[in-house]
Coordinates of C-alpha atoms and ligand atoms in Angstrom, one line a residue:
M1 CA 3.5 32.3 -70.0
W2 CA 1.0 35.0 -69.2
L3 CA -1.8 32.7 -70.4
K4 CA -0.5 29.9 -68.2
K5 CA -0.6 32.2 -65.2
V6 CA -4.2 33.2 -66.1
R7 CA -5.1 29.6 -66.3
Q8 CA -3.4 28.8 -63.0
L9 CA -5.2 31.7 -61.4
D10 CA -8.4 30.2 -60.3
I11 CA -9.8 33.7 -59.5
D12 CA -12.8 33.3 -57.2
S13 CA -15.3 36.0 -56.6
N14 CA -13.8 36.8 -53.2
S15 CA -10.3 37.2 -54.3
G16 CA -10.8 41.0 -54.9
F17 CA -8.6 40.9 -58.0
A18 CA -10.9 43.1 -60.2
K19 CA -11.3 45.6 -57.3
R20 CA -7.5 45.8 -56.9
V21 CA -6.9 46.3 -60.6
L22 CA -9.5 49.1 -60.7
L23 CA -8.1 50.7 -57.6
L24 CA -4.6 50.7 -59.0
S25 CA -5.6 52.1 -62.3
L26 CA -7.9 54.8 -60.8
P27 CA -5.2 57.6 -60.5
S28 CA -4.3 57.2 -64.2
A29 CA -8.0 57.5 -65.1
F30 CA -8.1 60.8 -63.3
V31 CA -4.9 62.0 -65.1
F32 CA -6.5 61.0 -68.5
I33 CA -9.8 62.8 -67.6
M34 CA -7.9 65.9 -66.7
L35 CA -5.9 65.8 -69.9
V36 CA -9.1 65.4 -72.0
I37 CA -10.7 68.3 -70.0
L38 CA -7.7 70.5 -70.6
N39 CA -7.9 69.5 -74.3
L40 CA -4.4 68.1 -74.1
L41 CA -5.5 64.6 -75.2
E42 CA -8.1 63.3 -77.5
P43 CA -10.9 61.3 -75.7
Y44 CA -10.3 58.2 -77.8
W45 CA -6.5 58.3 -77.1
A46 CA -7.3 58.8 -73.4
L47 CA -9.6 55.7 -73.5
L48 CA -7.0 53.7 -75.4
S49 CA -4.2 54.8 -72.9
Y50 CA -6.4 54.0 -69.9
A51 CA -7.2 50.5 -71.4
S52 CA -3.5 49.8 -71.8
V53 CA -2.9 50.9 -68.1
V54 CA -5.6 48.4 -67.0
V55 CA -4.0 45.7 -69.1
F56 CA -0.5 46.4 -67.8
T57 CA -1.8 46.4 -64.2
M58 CA -3.5 43.1 -64.8
V59 CA -0.3 41.6 -66.3
F60 CA 1.7 42.8 -63.3
M61 CA -0.8 41.6 -60.7
I62 CA -1.7 38.2 -62.1
P63 CA 1.5 36.4 -61.0
A64 CA 1.3 37.9 -57.4
S65 CA -2.4 37.1 -57.2
S66 CA -1.9 33.7 -58.6
E67 CA 0.7 32.9 -56.0
M68 CA -1.3 34.4 -53.1
Q69 CA -4.3 32.3 -54.3
Q70 CA -2.1 29.2 -54.2
V71 CA -0.8 30.1 -50.7
K72 CA -4.4 30.7 -49.5
N73 CA -5.6 27.4 -50.8
Y74 CA -2.6 25.6 -49.2
I75 CA -3.3 27.3 -45.8
S76 CA -7.0 26.2 -46.1
K77 CA -5.9 22.7 -46.7
L78 CA -3.5 22.8 -43.8
A79 CA -6.3 24.0 -41.6
T80 CA -8.4 20.9 -42.5
D81 CA -5.2 18.7 -42.0
T82 CA -5.3 17.3 -45.5
A83 CA -2.2 19.0 -46.8
D84 CA 1.1 17.4 -47.3
T85 CA 3.7 19.6 -45.6
D86 CA 6.4 18.4 -47.9
F87 CA 4.4 19.6 -50.9
K88 CA 6.4 22.2 -52.8
L89 CA 4.5 25.3 -53.9
N90 CA 5.3 26.7 -57.3
L91 CA 6.2 30.2 -56.2
S92 CA 8.5 32.8 -57.7
E93 CA 7.5 35.9 -55.7
Q94 CA 9.7 36.3 -52.6
E95 CA 6.9 37.6 -50.4
A96 CA 4.7 34.6 -51.2
K97 CA 7.6 32.3 -50.6
D98 CA 8.2 33.9 -47.2
I99 CA 4.6 33.6 -46.2
A100 CA 4.4 30.0 -47.3
D101 CA 7.6 29.2 -45.3
A102 CA 6.3 30.9 -42.2
V103 CA 3.0 29.0 -42.5
N104 CA 4.9 25.7 -43.0
S105 CA 7.1 26.1 -39.9
M106 CA 4.0 27.1 -37.8
H107 CA 2.2 24.0 -39.0
K108 CA 5.2 21.8 -38.2
F109 CA 5.5 23.3 -34.8
W110 CA 1.8 22.5 -34.1
L111 CA 2.2 19.0 -35.4
Y112 CA 5.1 18.5 -33.0
K113 CA 3.0 19.9 -30.2
T114 CA 0.0 17.7 -31.0
D115 CA 2.3 14.6 -31.1
A116 CA 3.8 15.5 -27.8
L117 CA 0.4 16.0 -26.3
E118 CA -0.9 12.7 -27.7
A119 CA 2.2 10.9 -26.3
Q120 CA 1.6 12.5 -22.9
T121 CA -2.0 11.5 -22.9
I122 CA -1.2 7.9 -23.8
S123 CA 1.4 7.7 -21.1
D124 CA -0.9 9.3 -18.5
T125 CA -3.6 6.7 -19.4
A126 CA -1.1 3.9 -19.1
V127 CA 0.0 5.1 -15.7
L128 CA -3.6 5.4 -14.5
D129 CA -4.3 1.9 -15.8
T130 CA -1.5 0.4 -13.7
L131 CA -3.1 1.7 -10.5
P132 CA -4.8 -1.2 -8.7
D133 CA -7.7 1.0 -7.4
P134 CA -10.5 2.4 -9.6
I135 CA -10.2 6.1 -10.6
L136 CA -12.9 8.1 -12.4
M137 CA -12.7 11.6 -13.8
I138 CA -15.9 13.6 -14.0
D139 CA -17.0 16.9 -15.6
R140 CA -19.1 19.7 -14.1
S141 CA -22.4 17.8 -14.7
G142 CA -21.2 14.5 -13.3
N143 CA -20.5 12.8 -16.6
I144 CA -17.6 10.3 -16.5
L145 CA -14.9 11.6 -18.9
G146 CA -12.3 9.0 -18.1
A147 CA -12.0 5.7 -16.2
N148 CA -8.8 3.7 -15.5
L149 CA -8.6 -0.1 -16.2
A150 CA -9.5 -1.0 -12.5
S151 CA -12.8 1.0 -12.7
R152 CA -13.7 -0.4 -16.1
Q153 CA -13.2 -3.9 -14.7
L154 CA -15.2 -3.2 -11.5
L155 CA -18.0 -1.2 -13.1
D156 CA -18.4 -1.5 -16.8
A157 CA -16.2 -1.5 -19.9
D158 CA -18.3 1.3 -21.4
I159 CA -18.5 3.5 -18.4
T160 CA -17.2 6.7 -20.0
E161 CA -19.8 9.3 -21.0
K162 CA -22.3 7.9 -18.5
N163 CA -23.4 10.0 -15.6
V164 CA -22.4 9.0 -12.1
E165 CA -26.1 9.1 -11.1
N166 CA -26.8 6.3 -13.5
V167 CA -23.8 4.2 -12.5
F168 CA -23.9 4.4 -8.7
N169 CA -27.1 3.7 -6.9
S170 CA -26.1 5.0 -3.5
N171 CA -27.8 8.3 -2.5
N172 CA -25.0 9.1 -0.1
F173 CA -22.4 8.7 -2.8
I174 CA -24.3 10.9 -5.3
N175 CA -24.9 13.6 -2.6
A176 CA -21.2 13.6 -1.9
V177 CA -20.3 14.0 -5.6
N178 CA -22.9 16.8 -6.0
K179 CA -21.5 18.6 -3.0
V180 CA -18.0 18.6 -4.6
L181 CA -19.4 19.6 -8.0
K182 CA -21.3 22.5 -6.5
K183 CA -18.1 23.5 -4.8
E184 CA -19.8 23.3 -1.4
S185 CA -16.9 21.1 -0.4
D186 CA -13.3 20.6 -1.7
A187 CA -13.3 16.9 -1.0
E188 CA -15.7 14.2 0.4
S189 CA -15.0 10.7 1.7
L190 CA -17.5 8.0 2.4
V191 CA -18.0 4.2 2.7
F192 CA -20.7 2.7 0.5
Y193 CA -21.5 -0.5 -1.4
A194 CA -20.3 -0.9 -5.0
P195 CA -23.1 -0.8 -7.7
G196 CA -24.6 -3.8 -9.5
G197 CA -25.1 -6.1 -6.6
L198 CA -21.3 -6.7 -6.3
N199 CA -21.7 -6.6 -2.5
K200 CA -18.3 -5.0 -2.2
K201 CA -17.8 -2.4 0.5
M202 CA -16.0 0.5 -1.0
Y203 CA -14.3 3.6 0.4
A204 CA -14.7 6.6 -2.0
H205 CA -12.7 9.8 -2.0
I206 CA -14.1 12.6 -4.3
K207 CA -11.7 15.5 -4.8
Q208 CA -12.1 18.7 -6.7
L209 CA -9.3 19.4 -9.1
P210 CA -7.3 22.6 -8.5
W211 CA -8.5 25.8 -10.3
F212 CA -5.5 25.8 -12.7
S213 CA -6.4 22.5 -14.3
K214 CA -8.0 23.8 -17.4
G215 CA -9.6 20.6 -18.9
R216 CA -13.2 19.5 -18.7
T217 CA -12.4 17.2 -15.7
V218 CA -13.4 19.1 -12.6
A219 CA -13.3 16.3 -10.0
V220 CA -11.6 12.9 -9.5
I221 CA -13.2 9.9 -7.7
S222 CA -10.9 7.3 -6.2
L223 CA -12.4 4.1 -5.0
Y224 CA -10.8 1.5 -2.6
D225 CA -12.1 -2.0 -2.2
L226 CA -12.5 -2.6 1.6
S227 CA -13.6 -6.2 1.3
K228 CA -10.0 -7.6 1.3
A229 CA -9.0 -5.5 4.3
M230 CA -12.2 -6.6 6.0
T231 CA -11.4 -10.3 5.3
V232 CA -7.9 -9.9 6.9
E233 CA -9.5 -8.1 9.9
K234 CA -12.0 -10.9 10.2
M235 CA -9.2 -13.5 10.1
Q236 CA -7.4 -11.6 12.8
S237 CA -10.4 -11.3 15.1
D238 CA -11.3 -15.0 14.4
F239 CA -7.7 -15.8 15.4
V240 CA -7.9 -13.8 18.6
A241 CA -11.3 -15.4 19.4
N242 CA -10.0 -18.9 18.8
A243 CA -6.8 -18.3 20.8
S244 CA -8.8 -16.9 23.7
H245 CA -11.2 -19.8 23.5
E246 CA -8.4 -22.3 23.5
L247 CA -6.8 -20.7 26.5
R248 CA -10.1 -20.2 28.4
T249 CA -11.0 -23.9 28.3
P250 CA -7.9 -25.3 30.3
L251 CA -8.0 -22.2 32.5
S252 CA -11.6 -22.9 33.5
V253 CA -10.7 -26.6 34.1
I254 CA -7.8 -25.5 36.4
S255 CA -10.0 -22.9 38.2
G256 CA -12.7 -25.6 38.7
F257 CA -10.3 -28.0 40.3
I258 CA -8.8 -25.3 42.5
E259 CA -12.2 -24.6 43.8
T260 CA -13.0 -28.3 44.4
L261 CA -9.7 -28.8 46.2
Q262 CA -10.5 -25.8 48.4
T263 CA -13.9 -27.0 49.3
S264 CA -15.4 -30.5 48.9
A265 CA -12.1 -32.4 48.2
K266 CA -10.2 -30.5 50.8
N267 CA -9.3 -33.5 52.8
D268 CA -9.5 -36.2 50.0
E269 CA -5.9 -37.3 49.4
Q270 CA -6.7 -39.5 46.4
A271 CA -8.8 -36.8 44.6
R272 CA -6.0 -34.3 45.2
E273 CA -3.5 -36.5 43.4
T274 CA -5.8 -37.0 40.4
F275 CA -6.8 -33.4 40.2
L276 CA -3.3 -32.1 40.4
K277 CA -2.3 -34.4 37.6
I278 CA -5.1 -33.0 35.4
M279 CA -4.2 -29.4 36.4
A280 CA -0.6 -30.0 35.5
D281 CA -1.6 -31.4 32.1
Q282 CA -3.8 -28.4 31.4
A283 CA -1.1 -26.0 32.5
E284 CA 1.3 -27.8 30.2
Y285 CA -1.2 -27.5 27.3
M286 CA -1.6 -23.8 28.0
S287 CA 2.2 -23.2 28.0
Q288 CA 2.4 -25.2 24.7
L289 CA -0.4 -23.1 23.2
I290 CA 1.3 -19.8 24.2
E291 CA 4.6 -21.1 22.9
N292 CA 3.1 -22.0 19.6
L293 CA 1.2 -18.6 19.3
L294 CA 4.4 -16.7 20.0
S295 CA 6.2 -18.9 17.5
L296 CA 3.6 -18.2 14.8
S297 CA 3.8 -14.5 15.3
R298 CA 7.6 -14.5 15.3
I299 CA 7.6 -16.5 12.0
E300 CA 5.0 -14.2 10.5
L301 CA 7.1 -11.2 11.4
S302 CA 10.1 -12.8 9.7
Q303 CA 8.2 -13.4 6.5
D304 CA 9.8 -10.4 4.6
K305 CA 13.3 -11.4 5.4
L306 CA 14.8 -14.1 3.3
P307 CA 16.7 -16.8 5.2
D308 CA 20.5 -16.7 4.8
E309 CA 22.1 -19.5 6.9
K310 CA 23.9 -22.5 5.4
T311 CA 21.8 -25.3 6.8
D312 CA 22.5 -29.1 6.9
V313 CA 19.0 -30.6 6.5
C314 CA 20.3 -34.2 7.0
K315 CA 21.8 -33.3 10.4
I316 CA 18.6 -31.6 11.5
V317 CA 16.5 -34.6 10.5
K318 CA 18.8 -37.1 12.3
E319 CA 18.8 -35.0 15.5
A320 CA 15.0 -34.6 15.4
A321 CA 14.5 -38.4 14.9
E322 CA 16.8 -39.0 17.8
A323 CA 14.9 -36.6 20.0
L324 CA 11.6 -38.1 19.2
S325 CA 12.7 -41.8 19.4
V326 CA 11.8 -42.0 23.1
K327 CA 8.2 -40.8 22.4
A328 CA 8.0 -43.2 19.4
V329 CA 9.2 -46.2 21.4
A330 CA 6.6 -45.4 24.1
R331 CA 4.0 -45.9 21.3
N332 CA 5.7 -49.0 19.9
M333 CA 7.0 -47.2 16.9
S334 CA 10.3 -46.8 15.2
I335 CA 11.7 -44.1 13.1
N336 CA 13.6 -45.1 9.9
L337 CA 15.8 -42.7 8.0
D338 CA 16.3 -43.0 4.2
I339 CA 18.7 -40.3 3.1
A340 CA 19.9 -40.1 -0.5
D341 CA 23.6 -39.6 -1.3
K342 CA 25.1 -36.1 -1.9
I343 CA 22.3 -34.0 -0.3
P344 CA 23.7 -30.5 -0.4
T345 CA 23.4 -27.9 2.4
I346 CA 20.7 -25.4 1.7
I347 CA 20.3 -21.6 2.4
A348 CA 17.7 -21.5 5.2
D349 CA 16.8 -20.5 8.7
S350 CA 18.2 -23.5 10.6
Q351 CA 16.1 -22.9 13.8
Q352 CA 12.9 -22.8 11.8
I353 CA 13.8 -25.9 9.7
K354 CA 14.4 -27.7 13.0
Q355 CA 11.0 -26.6 14.3
L356 CA 9.4 -27.7 11.0
V357 CA 10.9 -31.2 11.0
Q358 CA 10.0 -31.6 14.7
N359 CA 6.4 -30.7 14.1
L360 CA 6.0 -33.2 11.2
L361 CA 7.8 -36.0 13.1
D362 CA 5.8 -35.2 16.3
N363 CA 2.5 -35.5 14.3
A364 CA 3.7 -38.8 12.8
V365 CA 4.4 -40.2 16.2
K366 CA 1.1 -38.9 17.6
Y367 CA -1.2 -39.8 14.8
G368 CA 0.5 -42.9 13.3
V369 CA -0.9 -46.3 14.3
S370 CA 0.7 -48.3 17.1
P371 CA 2.7 -50.4 16.4
S372 CA 4.1 -49.2 13.1
E373 CA 7.1 -47.6 11.4
I374 CA 7.7 -44.0 10.5
T375 CA 9.9 -43.3 7.5
V376 CA 11.7 -40.0 7.0
S377 CA 13.4 -39.7 3.6
I378 CA 15.5 -37.0 2.1
K379 CA 15.9 -36.7 -1.7
L380 CA 16.9 -34.2 -4.3
S381 CA 14.1 -32.7 -6.4
E382 CA 14.5 -31.0 -9.8
Q383 CA 11.9 -28.4 -8.9
I384 CA 9.3 -27.4 -6.3
P385 CA 5.6 -28.1 -7.2
A386 CA 3.8 -24.8 -7.9
S387 CA 1.3 -23.4 -5.3
K388 CA -1.9 -21.6 -6.1
T389 CA -1.7 -19.3 -3.1
F390 CA 2.0 -18.4 -2.6
N391 CA 5.2 -18.0 -4.6
V392 CA 7.7 -20.9 -4.8
A393 CA 11.3 -20.7 -5.7
K394 CA 12.6 -21.9 -9.0
G395 CA 15.4 -24.5 -9.3
K396 CA 16.5 -27.6 -7.4
A397 CA 15.2 -28.4 -4.0
V398 CA 15.6 -30.8 -1.1
A399 CA 12.5 -32.9 -0.5
I400 CA 11.9 -34.2 3.1
S401 CA 9.1 -36.8 3.4
V402 CA 7.6 -38.0 6.6
N403 CA 5.4 -41.1 6.3
N404 CA 3.4 -42.7 9.1
K405 CA 0.9 -45.6 8.8
G406 CA -2.7 -44.9 9.6
P407 CA -6.2 -44.6 8.1
K408 CA -6.7 -42.4 5.1
I409 CA -7.4 -38.7 5.8
S410 CA -10.5 -37.6 3.9
A411 CA -10.1 -35.0 1.1
D412 CA -12.1 -32.4 3.2
D413 CA -9.8 -32.8 6.2
L414 CA -6.7 -32.8 3.9
K415 CA -7.6 -29.3 2.6
R416 CA -8.0 -27.9 6.1
L417 CA -5.0 -29.5 8.0
T418 CA -2.8 -26.3 7.8
E419 CA -5.6 -24.0 9.1
R420 CA -4.9 -22.5 12.5
F421 CA -6.5 -24.5 15.3
Y422 CA -7.9 -27.1 12.9
R423 CA -7.9 -30.6 14.4
M424 CA -9.5 -33.7 13.0
Q425 CA -12.5 -34.9 14.9
T426 CA -11.2 -38.5 15.2
H427 CA -8.1 -37.3 17.0
K428 CA -10.1 -35.0 19.3
D429 CA -12.3 -38.0 20.1
L430 CA -9.3 -40.2 20.8
N431 CA -8.2 -37.4 23.2
I432 CA -4.8 -37.0 21.5
K433 CA -3.4 -33.7 22.8
G434 CA -2.5 -30.9 20.5
T435 CA -3.0 -27.1 19.9
G436 CA -3.9 -27.4 16.2
L437 CA -1.1 -25.0 15.4
G438 CA 1.9 -27.3 14.4
L439 CA 1.1 -27.5 10.7
S440 CA 0.2 -23.8 10.3
I441 CA 3.6 -23.0 11.9
A442 CA 5.1 -25.5 9.4
K443 CA 3.3 -23.8 6.5
Q444 CA 4.5 -20.3 7.5
I445 CA 8.1 -21.5 7.7
I446 CA 7.8 -23.2 4.3
M447 CA 6.3 -20.0 2.8
R448 CA 9.2 -17.9 4.1
H449 CA 11.6 -20.3 2.4
R450 CA 9.6 -20.1 -0.9
G451 CA 9.2 -23.9 -0.6
N452 CA 6.0 -26.0 -0.7
L453 CA 4.2 -28.7 1.3
T454 CA 2.3 -31.6 -0.2
V455 CA 0.2 -34.2 1.6
S456 CA -0.9 -37.6 0.3
S457 CA -2.9 -40.1 2.2
T458 CA -4.1 -43.7 1.4
N459 CA -5.3 -46.5 3.5
Y460 CA -2.5 -48.8 2.4
N461 CA 0.5 -46.3 2.6
G462 CA -0.7 -44.1 5.4
T463 CA 0.0 -40.4 5.3
T464 CA 3.0 -38.7 3.8
F465 CA 3.9 -35.0 4.3
T466 CA 6.6 -33.8 1.8
V467 CA 8.3 -30.5 2.4
Y468 CA 10.2 -29.0 -0.6
L469 CA 13.0 -26.5 0.4
P470 CA 15.0 -24.7 -2.3
I471 CA 18.7 -25.2 -2.2
K472 CA 19.1 -21.5 -3.0
I473 CA 16.1 -19.2 -2.8
K474 CA 15.4 -17.7 -6.3
D475 CA 12.0 -16.1 -6.9
Ligands
LIG501 N1 0.6 -37.4 10.3 C1 -0.6 -37.2 10.5 N2 -1.5 -38.2 10.4 C2 -2.8 -38.0 10.6 N3 -3.4 -36.8 10.9 C3 -2.6 -35.8 11.1 C4 -1.1 -35.9 10.9 N4 -0.6 -34.7 11.1 C5 -1.6 -33.9 11.5 N5 -2.8 -34.5 11.4 C6 -4.1 -33.9 11.7 O1 -3.9 -32.5 11.5 C7 -4.3 -31.8 12.7 C8 -3.5 -30.5 12.8 O2 -2.1 -30.9 13.0 P1 -1.2 -29.8 13.8 O3 0.2 -30.4 13.8 O4 -1.4 -28.5 13.1 O5 -1.8 -29.7 15.2 P2 -1.8 -30.7 16.4 O6 -0.8 -31.8 16.1 O7 -3.2 -31.1 16.7 O8 -1.2 -29.8 17.5 P3 0.3 -29.5 17.9 O9 1.1 -29.6 16.6 O10 0.3 -28.1 18.5 O11 0.7 -30.5 18.9 C9 -4.0 -32.8 13.8 O12 -4.8 -32.4 14.9 C10 -4.5 -34.0 13.2 O13 -5.9 -34.2 13.3
LIG502 MG1 1.2 -31.2 15.5

């Protein structure tokens, strides 16, 4: 047993075992020396007795030292994270057991803390990655410590550990970062161009982290891509420019004729008749244009609100065909209806569907050849064809097709028909009146209803616009 303990005891030079044995046996050494000096004990008995004290001390100390050695080795292993916490130490001394238990529970507590910290870091990274805008975290020297998914996609997958000076080639941007890092400023904002010839105008906000954040990150850079907002802004200013131009043209015609009527044609009865007719036409065009512009903005404003009226598409189509029949007859055209059985009512905005059908029928009457037939058909469709640019509803739909005869529309024109103010040159040359807004209004209405619009055009069949409207709007 004792030998086993000795074997177990891997006494290393630093354990102090020998020192402790000597120290414990020192008082008895003094006692024996005194006894020899006083002639109360023979020197060889004193030596023998001292040797037995040393042996006894060793025998009593070996188990405790052996266990402390085991605990020490175990703690060293825990420190390097290679120990198995469920590993059972072979301890018999109560104190050694208590120390081992205390160390074990401390280790378990830190393991739990580490796991919690790791989980928090993973969830923080996931949250940052869901943000659509790039975010960078930098240290005191401007090294990038962290980058969310958006910034890795914009800049580089291996952006971390690079210095901002090597990533961004804008002096203004680097100066702003340095100002924040040197604590000359708490936050800086600026507009600059994204690196790597991306030609993207970016807005950057560089913000110092509060003093109580103890990590290596000292500042956060948030970037916002301004190109999308600029495109929308450009579209809006183009729209205003187009609308103003469209209004200015008839207005200048009217002003010109007013001036002529006030001067040279003052007493010319025949000229007055002709000019007044042109002025009335131009005024009519202007009011149509204003009406369409207001309509377009109203529909755009209603985009976020889903339609909720029970709508009878067949009734709307019949009424629109009736209303446009006079204009059609004037062009030697007729409107045929081909309505399938059991077309259900749909959930829609009845007023907007009426406007949509009228716009399509009006185009068919205006741009179809004379004489010819226009056919409006209503069918049930199992689904709505997908769109690349907007969301369409899932499920069954009602499909309204308006066909008119006429020459094939080129692919280039087909792509642009729903653009605001776009009109085909052939129709402008033929002096067919129009604002170029009817189809863009139709498209906005269809988008609000989560439907879709398809156009096909051939020389033989003419042009067919098909509108798909969901029976119930399900995204
Ligand atoms: N059925 C069609 N056949 C041939 N071309 C068409 C047809 N519908 C539209 N287009 C072409 O598409 C252009 C845009 O049509 P849209 O309805 O948006 O404007 P518009 O008819 O010119 O003006 P508005 O609708 O205000 O009277 C038309 O100018 C025309 O060139
Ligand atoms: Mg039109």
